[in-house]
CSV table of C-alpha atoms and ligand atoms in Angstrom, one decimal:
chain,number,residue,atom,x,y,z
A,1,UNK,CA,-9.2,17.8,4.9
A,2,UNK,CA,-11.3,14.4,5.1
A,3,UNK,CA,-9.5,11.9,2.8
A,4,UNK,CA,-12.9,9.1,2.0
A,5,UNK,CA,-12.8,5.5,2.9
A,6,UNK,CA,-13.1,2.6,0.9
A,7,UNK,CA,-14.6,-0.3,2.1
A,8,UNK,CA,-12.6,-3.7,2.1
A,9,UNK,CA,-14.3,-7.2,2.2
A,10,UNK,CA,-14.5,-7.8,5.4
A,11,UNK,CA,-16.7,-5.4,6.7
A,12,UNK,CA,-13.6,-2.8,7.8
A,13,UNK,CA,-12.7,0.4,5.5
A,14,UNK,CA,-9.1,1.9,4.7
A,15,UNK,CA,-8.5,5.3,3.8
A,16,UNK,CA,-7.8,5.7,0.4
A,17,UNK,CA,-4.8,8.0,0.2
A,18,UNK,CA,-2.2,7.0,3.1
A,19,UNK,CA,2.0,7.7,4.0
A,20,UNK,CA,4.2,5.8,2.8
A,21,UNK,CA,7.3,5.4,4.7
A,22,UNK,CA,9.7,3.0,2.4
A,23,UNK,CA,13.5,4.1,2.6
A,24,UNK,CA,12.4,6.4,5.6
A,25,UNK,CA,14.9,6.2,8.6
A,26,UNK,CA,13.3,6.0,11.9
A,27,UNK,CA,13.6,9.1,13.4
A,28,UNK,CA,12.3,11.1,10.0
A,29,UNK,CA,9.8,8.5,9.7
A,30,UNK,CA,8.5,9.9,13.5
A,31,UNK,CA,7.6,13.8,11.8
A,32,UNK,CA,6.7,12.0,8.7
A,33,UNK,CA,4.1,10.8,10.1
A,34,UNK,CA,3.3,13.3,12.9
A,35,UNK,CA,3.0,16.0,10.1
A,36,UNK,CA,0.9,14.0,7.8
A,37,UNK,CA,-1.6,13.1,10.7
A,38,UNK,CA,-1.7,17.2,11.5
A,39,UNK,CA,-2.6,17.3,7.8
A,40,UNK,CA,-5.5,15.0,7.8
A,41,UNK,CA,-3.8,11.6,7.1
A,42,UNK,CA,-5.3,8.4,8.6
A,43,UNK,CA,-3.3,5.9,6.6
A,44,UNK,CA,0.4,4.7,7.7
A,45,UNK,CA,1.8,2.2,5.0
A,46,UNK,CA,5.0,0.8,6.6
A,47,UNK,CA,6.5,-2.8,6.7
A,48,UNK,CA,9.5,-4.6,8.9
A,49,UNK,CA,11.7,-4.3,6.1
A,50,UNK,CA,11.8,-0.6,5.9
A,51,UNK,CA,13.2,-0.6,9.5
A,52,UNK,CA,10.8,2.4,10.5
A,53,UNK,CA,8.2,0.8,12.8
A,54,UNK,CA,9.3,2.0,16.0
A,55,UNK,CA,9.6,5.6,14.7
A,56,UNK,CA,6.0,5.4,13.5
A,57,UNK,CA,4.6,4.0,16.5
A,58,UNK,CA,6.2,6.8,18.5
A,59,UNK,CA,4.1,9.3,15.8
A,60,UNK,CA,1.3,7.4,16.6
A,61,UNK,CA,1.8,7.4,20.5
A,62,UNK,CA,2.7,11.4,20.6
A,63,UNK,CA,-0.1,12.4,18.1
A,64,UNK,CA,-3.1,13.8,19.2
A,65,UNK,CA,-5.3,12.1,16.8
A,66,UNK,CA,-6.7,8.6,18.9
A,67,UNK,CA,-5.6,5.6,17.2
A,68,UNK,CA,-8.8,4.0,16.5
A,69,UNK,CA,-8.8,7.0,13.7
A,70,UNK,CA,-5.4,5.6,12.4
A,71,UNK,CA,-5.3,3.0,9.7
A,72,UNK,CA,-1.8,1.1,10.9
A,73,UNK,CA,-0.3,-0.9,7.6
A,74,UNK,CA,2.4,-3.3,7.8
A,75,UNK,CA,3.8,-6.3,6.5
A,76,UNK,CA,5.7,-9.8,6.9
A,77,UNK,CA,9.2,-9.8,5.1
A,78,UNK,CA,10.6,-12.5,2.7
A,79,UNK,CA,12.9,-13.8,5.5
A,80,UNK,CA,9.9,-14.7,8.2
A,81,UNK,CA,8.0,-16.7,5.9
A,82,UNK,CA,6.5,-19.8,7.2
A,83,UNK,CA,3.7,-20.7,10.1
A,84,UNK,CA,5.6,-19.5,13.1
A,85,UNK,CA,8.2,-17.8,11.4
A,86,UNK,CA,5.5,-15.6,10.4
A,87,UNK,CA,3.4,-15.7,13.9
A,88,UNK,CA,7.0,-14.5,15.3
A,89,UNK,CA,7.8,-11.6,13.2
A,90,UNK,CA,3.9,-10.6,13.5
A,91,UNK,CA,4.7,-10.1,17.5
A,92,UNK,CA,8.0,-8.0,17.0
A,93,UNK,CA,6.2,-6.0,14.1
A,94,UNK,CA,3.6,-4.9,17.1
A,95,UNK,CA,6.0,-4.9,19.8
A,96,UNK,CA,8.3,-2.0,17.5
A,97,UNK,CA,4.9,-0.3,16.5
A,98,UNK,CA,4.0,-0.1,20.2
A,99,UNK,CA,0.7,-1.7,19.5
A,100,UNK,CA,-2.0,-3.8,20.5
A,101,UNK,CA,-3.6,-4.8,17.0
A,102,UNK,CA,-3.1,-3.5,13.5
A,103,UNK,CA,-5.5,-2.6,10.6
A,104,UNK,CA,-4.1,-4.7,8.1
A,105,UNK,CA,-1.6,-6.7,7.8
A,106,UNK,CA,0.1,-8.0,4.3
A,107,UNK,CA,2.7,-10.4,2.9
A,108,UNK,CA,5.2,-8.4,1.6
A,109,UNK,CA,6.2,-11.0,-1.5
A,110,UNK,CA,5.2,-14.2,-2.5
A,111,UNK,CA,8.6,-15.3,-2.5
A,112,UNK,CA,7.2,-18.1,-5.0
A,113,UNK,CA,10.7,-19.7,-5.1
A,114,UNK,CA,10.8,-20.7,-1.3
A,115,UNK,CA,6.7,-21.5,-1.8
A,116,UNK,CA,6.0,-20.9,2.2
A,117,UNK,CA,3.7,-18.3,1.1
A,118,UNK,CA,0.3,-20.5,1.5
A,119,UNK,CA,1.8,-21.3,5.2
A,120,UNK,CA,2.8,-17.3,5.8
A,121,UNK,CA,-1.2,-16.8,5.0
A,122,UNK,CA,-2.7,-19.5,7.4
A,123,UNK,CA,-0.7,-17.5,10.0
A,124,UNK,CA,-2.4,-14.1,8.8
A,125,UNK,CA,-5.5,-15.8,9.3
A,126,UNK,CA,-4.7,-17.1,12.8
A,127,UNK,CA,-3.8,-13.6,13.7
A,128,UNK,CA,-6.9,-12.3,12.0
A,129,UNK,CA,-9.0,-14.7,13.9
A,130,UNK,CA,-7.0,-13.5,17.0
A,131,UNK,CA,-8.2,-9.9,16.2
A,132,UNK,CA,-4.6,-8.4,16.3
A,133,UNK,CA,-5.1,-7.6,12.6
A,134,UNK,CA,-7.9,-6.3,12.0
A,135,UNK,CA,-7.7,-7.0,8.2
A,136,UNK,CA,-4.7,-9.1,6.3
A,137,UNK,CA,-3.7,-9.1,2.8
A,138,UNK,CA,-1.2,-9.6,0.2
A,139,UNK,CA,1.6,-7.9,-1.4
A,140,UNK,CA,3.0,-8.5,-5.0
A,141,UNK,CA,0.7,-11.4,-5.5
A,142,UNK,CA,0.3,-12.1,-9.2
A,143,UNK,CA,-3.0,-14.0,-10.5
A,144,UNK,CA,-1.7,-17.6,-9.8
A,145,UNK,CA,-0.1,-16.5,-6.0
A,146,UNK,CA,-4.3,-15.4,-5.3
A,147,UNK,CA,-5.8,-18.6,-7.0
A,148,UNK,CA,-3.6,-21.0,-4.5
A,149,UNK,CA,-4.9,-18.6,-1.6
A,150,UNK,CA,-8.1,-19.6,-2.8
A,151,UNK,CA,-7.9,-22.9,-3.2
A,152,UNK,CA,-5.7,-23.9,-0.5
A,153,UNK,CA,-6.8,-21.4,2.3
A,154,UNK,CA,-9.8,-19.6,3.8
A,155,UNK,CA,-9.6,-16.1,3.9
A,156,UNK,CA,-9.9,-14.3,0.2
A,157,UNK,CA,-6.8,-11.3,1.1
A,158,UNK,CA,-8.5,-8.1,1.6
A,159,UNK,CA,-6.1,-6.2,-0.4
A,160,UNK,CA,-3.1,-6.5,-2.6
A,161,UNK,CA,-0.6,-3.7,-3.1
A,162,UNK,CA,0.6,-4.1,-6.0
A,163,UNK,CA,3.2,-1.6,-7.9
A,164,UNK,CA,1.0,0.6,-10.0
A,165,UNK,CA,1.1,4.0,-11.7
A,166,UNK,CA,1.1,5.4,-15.4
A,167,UNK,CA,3.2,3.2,-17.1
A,168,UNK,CA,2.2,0.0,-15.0
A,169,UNK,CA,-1.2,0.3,-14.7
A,170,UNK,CA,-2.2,-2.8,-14.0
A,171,UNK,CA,-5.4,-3.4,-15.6
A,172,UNK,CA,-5.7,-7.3,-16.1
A,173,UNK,CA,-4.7,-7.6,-12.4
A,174,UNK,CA,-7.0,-4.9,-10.9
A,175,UNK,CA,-10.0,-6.5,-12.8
A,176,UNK,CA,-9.4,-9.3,-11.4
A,177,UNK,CA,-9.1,-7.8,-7.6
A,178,UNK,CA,-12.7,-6.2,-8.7
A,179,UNK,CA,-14.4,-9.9,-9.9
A,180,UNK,CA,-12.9,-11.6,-6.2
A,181,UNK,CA,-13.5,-8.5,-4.0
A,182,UNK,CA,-9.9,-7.3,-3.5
A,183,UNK,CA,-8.7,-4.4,-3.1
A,184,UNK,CA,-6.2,-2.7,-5.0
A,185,UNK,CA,-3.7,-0.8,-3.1
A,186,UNK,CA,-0.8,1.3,-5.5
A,187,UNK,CA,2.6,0.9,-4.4
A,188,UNK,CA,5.3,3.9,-6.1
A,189,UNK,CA,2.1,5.9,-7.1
A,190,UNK,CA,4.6,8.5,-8.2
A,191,UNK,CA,7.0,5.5,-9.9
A,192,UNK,CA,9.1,6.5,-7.1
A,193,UNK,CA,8.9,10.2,-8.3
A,194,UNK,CA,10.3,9.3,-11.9
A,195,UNK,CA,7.1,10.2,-13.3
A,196,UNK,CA,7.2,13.6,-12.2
A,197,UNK,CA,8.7,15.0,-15.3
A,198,UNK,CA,6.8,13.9,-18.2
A,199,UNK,CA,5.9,16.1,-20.7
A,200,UNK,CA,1.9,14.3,-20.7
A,201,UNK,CA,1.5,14.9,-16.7
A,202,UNK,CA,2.7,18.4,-17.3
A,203,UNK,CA,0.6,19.5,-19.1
A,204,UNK,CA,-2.4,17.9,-17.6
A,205,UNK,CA,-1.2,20.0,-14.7
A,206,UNK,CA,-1.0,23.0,-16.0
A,207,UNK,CA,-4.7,22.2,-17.5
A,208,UNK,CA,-6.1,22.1,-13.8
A,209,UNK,CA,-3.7,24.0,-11.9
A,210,UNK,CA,-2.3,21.4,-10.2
A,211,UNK,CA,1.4,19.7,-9.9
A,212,UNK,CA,2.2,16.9,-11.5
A,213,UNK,CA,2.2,14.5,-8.0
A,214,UNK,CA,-1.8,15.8,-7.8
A,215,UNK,CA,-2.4,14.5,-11.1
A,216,UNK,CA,-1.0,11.2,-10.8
A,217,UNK,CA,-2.6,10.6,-7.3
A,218,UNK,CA,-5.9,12.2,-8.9
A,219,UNK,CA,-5.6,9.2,-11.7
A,220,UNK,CA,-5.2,6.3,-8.3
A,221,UNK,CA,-8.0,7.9,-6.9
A,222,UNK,CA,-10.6,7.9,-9.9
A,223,UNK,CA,-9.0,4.6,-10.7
A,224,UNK,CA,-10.2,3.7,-7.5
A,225,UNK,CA,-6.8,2.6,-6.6
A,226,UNK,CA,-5.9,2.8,-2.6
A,227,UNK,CA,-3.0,5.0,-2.9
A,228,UNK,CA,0.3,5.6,-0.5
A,229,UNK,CA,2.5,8.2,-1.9
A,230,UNK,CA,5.6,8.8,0.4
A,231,UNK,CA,7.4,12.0,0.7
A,232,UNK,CA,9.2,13.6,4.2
A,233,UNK,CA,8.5,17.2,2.6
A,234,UNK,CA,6.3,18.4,5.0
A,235,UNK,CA,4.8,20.5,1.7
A,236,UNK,CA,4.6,17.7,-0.5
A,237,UNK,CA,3.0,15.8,2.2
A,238,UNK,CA,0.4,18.3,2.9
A,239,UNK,CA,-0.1,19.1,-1.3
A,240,UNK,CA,-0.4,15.0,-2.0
A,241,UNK,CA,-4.0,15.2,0.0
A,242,UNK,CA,-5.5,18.2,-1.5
A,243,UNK,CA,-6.5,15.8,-4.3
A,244,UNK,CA,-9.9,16.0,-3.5
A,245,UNK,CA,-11.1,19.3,-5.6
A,246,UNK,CA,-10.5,18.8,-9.3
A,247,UNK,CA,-11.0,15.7,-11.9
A,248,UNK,CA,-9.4,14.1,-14.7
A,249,UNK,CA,-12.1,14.3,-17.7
A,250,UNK,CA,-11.8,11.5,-20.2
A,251,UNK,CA,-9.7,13.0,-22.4
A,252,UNK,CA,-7.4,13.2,-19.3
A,253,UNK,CA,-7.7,9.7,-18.7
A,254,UNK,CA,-7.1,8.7,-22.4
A,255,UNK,CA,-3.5,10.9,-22.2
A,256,UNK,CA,-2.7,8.8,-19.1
A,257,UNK,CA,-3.7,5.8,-20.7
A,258,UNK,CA,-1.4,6.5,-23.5
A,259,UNK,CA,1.9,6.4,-20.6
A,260,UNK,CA,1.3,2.6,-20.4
A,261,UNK,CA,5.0,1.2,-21.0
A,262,UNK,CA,5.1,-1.5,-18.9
A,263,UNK,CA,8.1,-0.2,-17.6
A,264,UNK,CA,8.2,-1.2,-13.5
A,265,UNK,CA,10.7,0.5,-10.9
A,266,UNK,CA,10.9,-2.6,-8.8
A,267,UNK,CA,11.3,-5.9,-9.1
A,268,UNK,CA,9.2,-8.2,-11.1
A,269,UNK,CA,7.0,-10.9,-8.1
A,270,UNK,CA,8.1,-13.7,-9.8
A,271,UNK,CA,11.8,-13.1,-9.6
A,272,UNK,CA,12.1,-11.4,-6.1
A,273,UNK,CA,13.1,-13.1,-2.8
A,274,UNK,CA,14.5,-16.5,-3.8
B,301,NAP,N1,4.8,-3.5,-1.0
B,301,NAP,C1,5.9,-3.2,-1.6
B,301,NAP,O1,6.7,-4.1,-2.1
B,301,NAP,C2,6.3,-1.8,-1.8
B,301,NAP,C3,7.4,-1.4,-2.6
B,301,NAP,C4,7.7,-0.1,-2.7
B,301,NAP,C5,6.9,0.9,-2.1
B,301,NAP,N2,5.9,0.5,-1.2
B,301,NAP,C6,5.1,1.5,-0.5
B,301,NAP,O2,4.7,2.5,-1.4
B,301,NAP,C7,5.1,3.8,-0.8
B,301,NAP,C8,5.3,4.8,-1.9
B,301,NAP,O3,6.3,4.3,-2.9
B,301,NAP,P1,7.7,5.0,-3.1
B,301,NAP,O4,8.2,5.4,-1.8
B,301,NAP,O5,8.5,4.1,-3.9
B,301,NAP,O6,7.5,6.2,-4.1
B,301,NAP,P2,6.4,7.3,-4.6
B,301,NAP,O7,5.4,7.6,-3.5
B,301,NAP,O8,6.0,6.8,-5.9
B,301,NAP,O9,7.4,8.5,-4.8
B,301,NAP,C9,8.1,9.0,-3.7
B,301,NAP,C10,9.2,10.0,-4.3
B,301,NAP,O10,8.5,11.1,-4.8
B,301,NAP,C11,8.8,12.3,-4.1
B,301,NAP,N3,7.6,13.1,-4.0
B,301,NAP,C12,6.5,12.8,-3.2
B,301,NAP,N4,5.5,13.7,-3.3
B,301,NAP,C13,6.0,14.6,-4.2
B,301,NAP,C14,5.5,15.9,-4.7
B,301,NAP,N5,4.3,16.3,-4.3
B,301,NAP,N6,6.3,16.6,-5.5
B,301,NAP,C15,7.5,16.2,-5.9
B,301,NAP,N7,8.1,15.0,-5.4
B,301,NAP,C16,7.3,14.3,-4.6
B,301,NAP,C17,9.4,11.9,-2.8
B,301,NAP,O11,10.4,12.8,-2.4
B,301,NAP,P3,10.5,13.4,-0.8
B,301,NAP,O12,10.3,12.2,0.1
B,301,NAP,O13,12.0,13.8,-0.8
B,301,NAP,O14,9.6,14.5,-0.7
B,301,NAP,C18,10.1,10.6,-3.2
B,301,NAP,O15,11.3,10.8,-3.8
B,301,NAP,C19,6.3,3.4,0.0
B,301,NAP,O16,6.8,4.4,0.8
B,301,NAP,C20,5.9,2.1,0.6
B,301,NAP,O17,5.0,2.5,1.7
B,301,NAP,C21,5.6,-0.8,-1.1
C-alpha cells in the first residue's frame, strides 16, 4: 500500500493519510504506530499534549522502515507559548521523540486570549531556519490568526489542521488555505468516530462496498484534505488506508454535502486556551 504525497509550500511533501495518536497512552501509542508503519503508514500526527511522544519515537526507533521515509508531526501546547517558551518545549518535544529534526511542526491553538501566538511563530521560524523542522505550521488558526502571521511574520504556515469532516466541512476556511498556499490538514476525520453511524454514510457504504470510516476518509481525500484518522485497532488501522481503490461520484459528494450541520466535537479556536 503506497498512501500519495501532497506537496506543501515549501518545497517538502506530507503524506496525505497519516496516525493519529490523540488520547493514546504511551505504551499503546508504541504498536499504534509500529502496526501502522507495517501497514504502509508514513504519517505520525502526535503533539506534547497528548503525552505520547516518547512511545512514538520508540515505534520509530524499533521499526524497520528508515526514518527519512517517516513524516514526524507534532505540536507546541497552549502553555509553552511565547519566544523561548516555545524554543524550550520544541527541544523536549525532540528529546521525548528521540529525534534529531521533525517534518513539521505546528501551533497547537492560537490561544488568541494570551495573544503570544505571533511570538510562538517567530520561534517556529527560528527552528525552521535551524532545519530541526523541516516544515512548521498552524493549528486551529481561523482566518484573522493567518492574516496577522502574514502581516506580522515571514513564513506563510505550511499547513493548518483544522477540525474538519461531514458536518464541519470547512469550506470558507479551506478556500482560503487554497488562495495563500496552505494546506489543509483534517483533524477528527471520523468526528471522533460519531459519524460512523449515520444513516447517509451507510448507505454510501454499502453502495461501494466499503465501511463507513473508508467513506469518510475517501470524502478528505478527494477533498484533497490531509487526513489523520486515529484508531489502536490494528484492523481499523490497516482498513483506514485501503482508501485508495474506489471514488465518491458526485451524487456521493452532494449526500455528503447535505451532512453539513456545523456541529464541531471540539472546541471552538476562539474560545480555547485562555
Ligand atoms: N490539532 C488539534 O487540536 C487536534 C484535535 C483533535 C485531534 N487531532 C488529531 O486528529 C487525530 C484524529 O482525531 P480523533 O482522534 O479525534 O478522531 P477520529 O480519527 O475522527 O476518530 C477516532 C475514533 O474512531 C474510531 N475508529 C477509527 N477508525 C475506525 C474504523 N475504521 N471503524 C470504526 N471505528 C474507527 C477509533 O476507535 P479505536 O481507536 O478504538 O479503533 C476512535 O474512537 C487525533 O488522533 C490527533 O492526531 C488534533
Amino acid at each position: 500500500m503506497s498512501i500519495p504525497h501532497i506537496p506543501l509550500n515549501d518545497a517538502t511533501t506530507i503524506p496525505q493519510l497519516g496516525l493519529g495518536v490523540w488520547q493514546v497512552p504511551d505504551d499503546v501509542a508504541t504498536s499504534a504506530v509500529l502496526t501502522a508503519l507495517e501497514a504502509g503508514y508514513r504519517g505520525i500526527d502526535t503533539a506534547a499534549a497528548y503525552n505520547n511522544e516518547s512511545g512514538t519515537g520508540k515505534a520509530i526507533a524499533e521499526s524497520s522502515v528508515p526514518r527519512d521515509e517517516i513524516h514526524v508531526t507534532t505540536k507546541v501546547w497552549n502553555t509553552d507559548h511565547g519566544y523561548d517558551s516555545a524554543l524550550r518545549a520544541f527541544d523536549a518535544s525532540l528529546s521525548r521523540l528521540g529525534l534529531d529534526y521533525v517534518d513539521l511542526y505546528l501551533i497547537h491553538w492560537p490561544v488568541a486570549g494570551r495573544d503570544a501566538y505571533v511570538d510562538t511563530w517567530r520561534a517556529l521560524e527560528k527552528i525552521k531556519a535551524d532545519g530541526r523542522a523541516r516544515s512548521i505550521g498552524v493549528s486551529n488558526f481561523h482566518i484573522p490568526h493567518l492574516r496577522r502571521l502574514f502581516d506580522e511574520t515571514d513564513i506563510i504556515p505550511s499547513v493548518n489542521q483544522i477540525e474538519l469532516h461531514p458536518n464541519l466541512p470547512q469550506d470558507e476556511l479551506r478556500a482560503f488555505h487554497a488562495e495563500h498556499g496552505i494546506a489543509t490538514e483534517a483533524w477528527s476525520p471520523l468526528a471522533s468516530g460519531e459519524l460512523l453511524g449515520d444513516a447517509t454514510i451507510g448507505e454510501l457504504a454499502g453502495k461501494h462496498g466499503k465501511s463507513a470510516a473508508q467513506v469518510i476518509l475517501r470524502w478528505h481525500l478527494q477533498l484533497g484534505n490531509i487526513v489523520i484518522p486515529k484508531s489502536v485497532t490494528p484492523e481499523r488501522i490497516r482498513a483506514n488506508i485501503d482508501v485508495f481503490d474506489f471514488e465518491l461520484d458526485q451524487a456521493d459528494l452532494d449526500a455528503l454535502a447535505g451532512l453539513a450541520t456545523g456541529r464541531r466535537t471540539g472546541p471552538h479556536p476562539d474560545q480555547f486556551g485562555g
